Coordinates of C-alpha atoms in Angstrom, one line a residue:
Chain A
X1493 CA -5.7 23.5 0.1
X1494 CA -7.1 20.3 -1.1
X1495 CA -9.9 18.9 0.7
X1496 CA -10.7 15.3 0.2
X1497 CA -13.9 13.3 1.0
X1498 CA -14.5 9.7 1.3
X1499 CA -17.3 7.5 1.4
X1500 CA -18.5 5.1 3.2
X1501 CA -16.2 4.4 6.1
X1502 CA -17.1 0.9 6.1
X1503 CA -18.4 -2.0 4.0
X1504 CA -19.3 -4.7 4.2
X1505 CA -20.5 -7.0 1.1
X1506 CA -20.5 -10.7 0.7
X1507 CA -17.9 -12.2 -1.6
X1508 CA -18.4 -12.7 -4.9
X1509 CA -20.0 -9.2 -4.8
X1510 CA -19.0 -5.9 -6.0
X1511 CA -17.8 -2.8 -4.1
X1512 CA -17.8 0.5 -4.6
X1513 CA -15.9 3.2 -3.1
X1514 CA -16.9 7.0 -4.0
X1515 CA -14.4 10.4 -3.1
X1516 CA -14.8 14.1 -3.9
X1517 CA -12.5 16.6 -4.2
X1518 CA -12.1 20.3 -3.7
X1519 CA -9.0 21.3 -5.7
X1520 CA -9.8 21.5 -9.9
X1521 CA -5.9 21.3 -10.1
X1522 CA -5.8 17.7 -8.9
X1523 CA -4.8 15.9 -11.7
X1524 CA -3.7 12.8 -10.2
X1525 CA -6.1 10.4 -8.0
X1526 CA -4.5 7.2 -6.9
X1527 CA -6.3 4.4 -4.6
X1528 CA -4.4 2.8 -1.9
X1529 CA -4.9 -0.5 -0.4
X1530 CA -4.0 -0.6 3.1
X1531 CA -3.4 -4.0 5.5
X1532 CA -3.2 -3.7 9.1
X1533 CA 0.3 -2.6 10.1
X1534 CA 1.6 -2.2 7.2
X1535 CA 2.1 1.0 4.7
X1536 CA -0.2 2.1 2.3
X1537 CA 0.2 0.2 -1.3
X1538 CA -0.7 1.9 -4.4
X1539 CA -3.6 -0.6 -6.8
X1540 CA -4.5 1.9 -9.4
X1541 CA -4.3 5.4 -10.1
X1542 CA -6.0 8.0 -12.8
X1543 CA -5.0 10.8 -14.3
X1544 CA -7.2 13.6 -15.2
X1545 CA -7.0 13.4 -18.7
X1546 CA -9.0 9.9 -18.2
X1547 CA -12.2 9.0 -17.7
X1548 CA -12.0 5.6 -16.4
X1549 CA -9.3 2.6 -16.1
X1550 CA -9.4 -0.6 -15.5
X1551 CA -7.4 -3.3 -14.7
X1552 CA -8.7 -7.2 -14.1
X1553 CA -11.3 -6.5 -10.9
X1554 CA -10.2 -2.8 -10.3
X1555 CA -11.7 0.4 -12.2
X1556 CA -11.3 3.4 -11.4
X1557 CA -13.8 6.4 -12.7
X1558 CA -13.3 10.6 -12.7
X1559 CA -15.8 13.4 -13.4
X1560 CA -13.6 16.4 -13.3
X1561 CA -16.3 17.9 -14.2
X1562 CA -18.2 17.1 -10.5
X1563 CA -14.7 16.4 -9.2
X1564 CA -15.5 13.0 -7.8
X1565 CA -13.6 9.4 -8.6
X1566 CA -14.9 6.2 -7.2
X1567 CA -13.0 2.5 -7.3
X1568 CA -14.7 -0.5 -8.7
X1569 CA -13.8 -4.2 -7.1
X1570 CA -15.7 -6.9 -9.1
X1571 CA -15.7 -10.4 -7.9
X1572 CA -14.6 -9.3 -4.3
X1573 CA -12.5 -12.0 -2.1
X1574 CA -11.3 -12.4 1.2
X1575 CA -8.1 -10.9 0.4
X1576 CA -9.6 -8.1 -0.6
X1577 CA -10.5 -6.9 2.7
X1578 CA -8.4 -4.0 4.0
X1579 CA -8.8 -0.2 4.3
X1580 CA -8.8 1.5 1.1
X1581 CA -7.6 5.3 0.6
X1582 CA -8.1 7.9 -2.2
X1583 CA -5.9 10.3 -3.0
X1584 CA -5.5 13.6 -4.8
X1585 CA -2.5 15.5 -6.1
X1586 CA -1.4 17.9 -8.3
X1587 CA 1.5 17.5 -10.6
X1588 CA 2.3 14.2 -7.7
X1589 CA 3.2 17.6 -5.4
X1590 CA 1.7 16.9 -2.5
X1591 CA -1.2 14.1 -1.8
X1592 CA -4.1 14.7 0.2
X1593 CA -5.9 11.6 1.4
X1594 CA -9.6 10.3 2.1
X1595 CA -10.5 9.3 5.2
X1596 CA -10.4 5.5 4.4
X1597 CA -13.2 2.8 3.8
X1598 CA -12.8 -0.5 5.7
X1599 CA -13.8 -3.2 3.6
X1600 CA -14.8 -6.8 4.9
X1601 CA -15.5 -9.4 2.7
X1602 CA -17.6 -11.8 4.1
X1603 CA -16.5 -15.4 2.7
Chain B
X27 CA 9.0 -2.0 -8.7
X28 CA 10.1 0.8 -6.1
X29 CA 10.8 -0.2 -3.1
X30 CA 10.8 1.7 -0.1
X31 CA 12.0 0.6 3.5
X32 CA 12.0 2.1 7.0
X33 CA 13.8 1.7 9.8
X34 CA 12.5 0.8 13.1
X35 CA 9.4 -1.2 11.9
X36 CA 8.0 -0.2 15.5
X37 CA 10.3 1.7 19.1
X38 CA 9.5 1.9 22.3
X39 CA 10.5 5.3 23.8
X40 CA 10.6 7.0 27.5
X41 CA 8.8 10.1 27.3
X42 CA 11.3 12.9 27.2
X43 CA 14.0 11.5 24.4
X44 CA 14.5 11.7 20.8
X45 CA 13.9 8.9 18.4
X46 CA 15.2 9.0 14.7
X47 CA 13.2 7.1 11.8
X48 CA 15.0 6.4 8.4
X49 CA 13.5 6.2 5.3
X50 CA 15.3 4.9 2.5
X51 CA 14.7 4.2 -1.8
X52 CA 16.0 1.1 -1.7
X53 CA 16.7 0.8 -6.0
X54 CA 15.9 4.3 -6.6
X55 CA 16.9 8.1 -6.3
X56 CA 14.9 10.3 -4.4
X57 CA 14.9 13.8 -4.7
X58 CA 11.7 13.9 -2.8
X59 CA 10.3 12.3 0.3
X60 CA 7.7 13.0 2.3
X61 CA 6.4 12.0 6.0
X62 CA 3.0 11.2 7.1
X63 CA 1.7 10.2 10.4
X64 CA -1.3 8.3 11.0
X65 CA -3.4 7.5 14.0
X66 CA -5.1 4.6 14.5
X67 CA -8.2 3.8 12.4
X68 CA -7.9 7.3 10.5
X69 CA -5.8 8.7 7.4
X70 CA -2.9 9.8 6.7
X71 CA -1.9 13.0 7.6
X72 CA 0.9 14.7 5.3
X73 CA 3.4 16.6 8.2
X74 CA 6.3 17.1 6.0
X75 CA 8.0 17.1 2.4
X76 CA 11.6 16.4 2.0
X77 CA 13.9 17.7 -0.3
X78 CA 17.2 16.4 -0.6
X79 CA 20.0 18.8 0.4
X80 CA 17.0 21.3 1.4
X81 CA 15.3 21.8 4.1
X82 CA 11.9 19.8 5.0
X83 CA 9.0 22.0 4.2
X84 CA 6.4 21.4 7.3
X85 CA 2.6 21.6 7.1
X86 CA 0.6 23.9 8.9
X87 CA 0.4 22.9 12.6
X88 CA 3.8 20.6 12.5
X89 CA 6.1 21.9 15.0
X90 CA 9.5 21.9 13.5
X91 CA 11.6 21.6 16.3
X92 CA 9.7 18.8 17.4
X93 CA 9.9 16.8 14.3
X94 CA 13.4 17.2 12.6
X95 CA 13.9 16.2 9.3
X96 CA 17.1 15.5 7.5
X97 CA 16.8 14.6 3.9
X98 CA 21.0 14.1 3.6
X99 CA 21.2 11.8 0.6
X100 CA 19.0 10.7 -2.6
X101 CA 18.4 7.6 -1.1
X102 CA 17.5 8.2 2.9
X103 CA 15.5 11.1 4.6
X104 CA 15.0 10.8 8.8
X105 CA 12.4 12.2 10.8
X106 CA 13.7 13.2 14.6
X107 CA 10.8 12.9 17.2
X108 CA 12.6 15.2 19.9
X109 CA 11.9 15.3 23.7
X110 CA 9.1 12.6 22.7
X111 CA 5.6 12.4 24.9
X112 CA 2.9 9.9 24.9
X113 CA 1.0 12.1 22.6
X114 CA 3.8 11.6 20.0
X115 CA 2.7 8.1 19.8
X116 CA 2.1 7.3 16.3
X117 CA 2.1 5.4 12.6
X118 CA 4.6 7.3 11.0
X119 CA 4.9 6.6 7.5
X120 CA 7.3 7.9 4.4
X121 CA 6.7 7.6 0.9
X122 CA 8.9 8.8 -2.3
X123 CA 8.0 10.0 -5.6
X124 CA 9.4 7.4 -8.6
X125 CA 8.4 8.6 -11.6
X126 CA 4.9 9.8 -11.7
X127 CA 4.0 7.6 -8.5
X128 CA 4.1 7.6 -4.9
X129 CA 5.8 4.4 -3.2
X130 CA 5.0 4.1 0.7
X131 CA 7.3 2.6 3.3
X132 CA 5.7 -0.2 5.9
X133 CA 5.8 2.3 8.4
X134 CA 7.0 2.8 12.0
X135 CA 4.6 2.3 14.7
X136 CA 6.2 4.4 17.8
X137 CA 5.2 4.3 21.1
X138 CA 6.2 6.4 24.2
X139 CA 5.7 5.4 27.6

């Protein structure tokens, strides 16, 4: 099965900063990697996805980049705020079959 | 967008009985649904799909009479905790496939004493 790597497990930057969160993945049939935001207590909420046909995407302070080729994806915050800390998950699926999760990155952003 | 809602938000539970979690599409059809559960500070760990008028295909390691799941309409799928023990205490989350995306419910934060 799929086999999904995360790094780092926290971070900490100071706002106004940039953060970046890196994953691997095992499985060359992924073709789906979605980042999730997650807040304490509450379910997992979906900020921005790629598909592997897609180098990069962006949208406003969130940008998402894949190598397929060295199967890794990272997420991109620019400008980082308060609100931005939470516990971020990557995700891989193929064909949005199953999704296999990272082991999550706490981020703080120190104000 | 999707939304999708569960029901407790968190239960309290004597170790030896059941509890049932709903998870419903609230403005969408679901063919598919799946269950994770998630301990604290670590990810989420896929037990279950759901297919509607099918039964629940369980990862390896998921005991299946332990966690029944009953994916009866398009629109709601429930996962069972039977004879539930203090190691059954959990974030249990659903999500459901719209489209090409995955939408999570809040989740359901059991406990059993």
């Amino acid at each position: 099965g799929e086999n999904v790597e995360q790094h780092p497990s926290t971070l900490s930057v100071q706002e106004g900063d940039s953060a970046v969160i890196k994953c691997t993945y095992s499985d060359s049939a992924s073709n789906y990697f979605p980042w999730y935001k997650q807040e304490l207590g509450k379910g997992p909420q979906l900020i921005i996805d790629i598909r592997s046909n897609v180098g990069e995407k962006k949208d406003q302070r969130i940008a998402v980049t894949l190598n397929k080729t060295a199967k890794h994806f990272s997420l991109h915050i620019t400008e980082t705020q308060p609100e931005d800390s939470a516990v971020y998950f990557c995700a891989a699926s193929k064909d949005f079959n199953k999704f296999y999760f990272g082991s999550g990155t706490k981020l703080n952003v120190k104000p | 967008g999707a939304v999708v809602s569960q029901h407790p938000s968190w239960v309290i539970c004597k170790s030896g009985t059941s509890v049932k979690i709903e998870c419903r599409s609230l403005d969408f059809q679901a063919t598919t649904m799946f269950w994770y559960r998630q301990f604290p500070k670590q990810s989420l760990m896929l037990m279950a799909t759901s297919n509607e008028g099918s039964k629940a295909t369980y990862e390896q390691g998921v005991e299946k009479d332990k966690f029944l799941i009953n994916h009866a309409s398009l629109t709601l799928s429930t996962l069972t905790v039977t004879s539930a023990h203090p190691e059954d205490s959990s974030f249990y989350i659903c999500s459901a496939t719209f489209g090409d995306e995955q939408y999570f419910g809040p989740g359901t934060r059991l406990t059993v004493t």
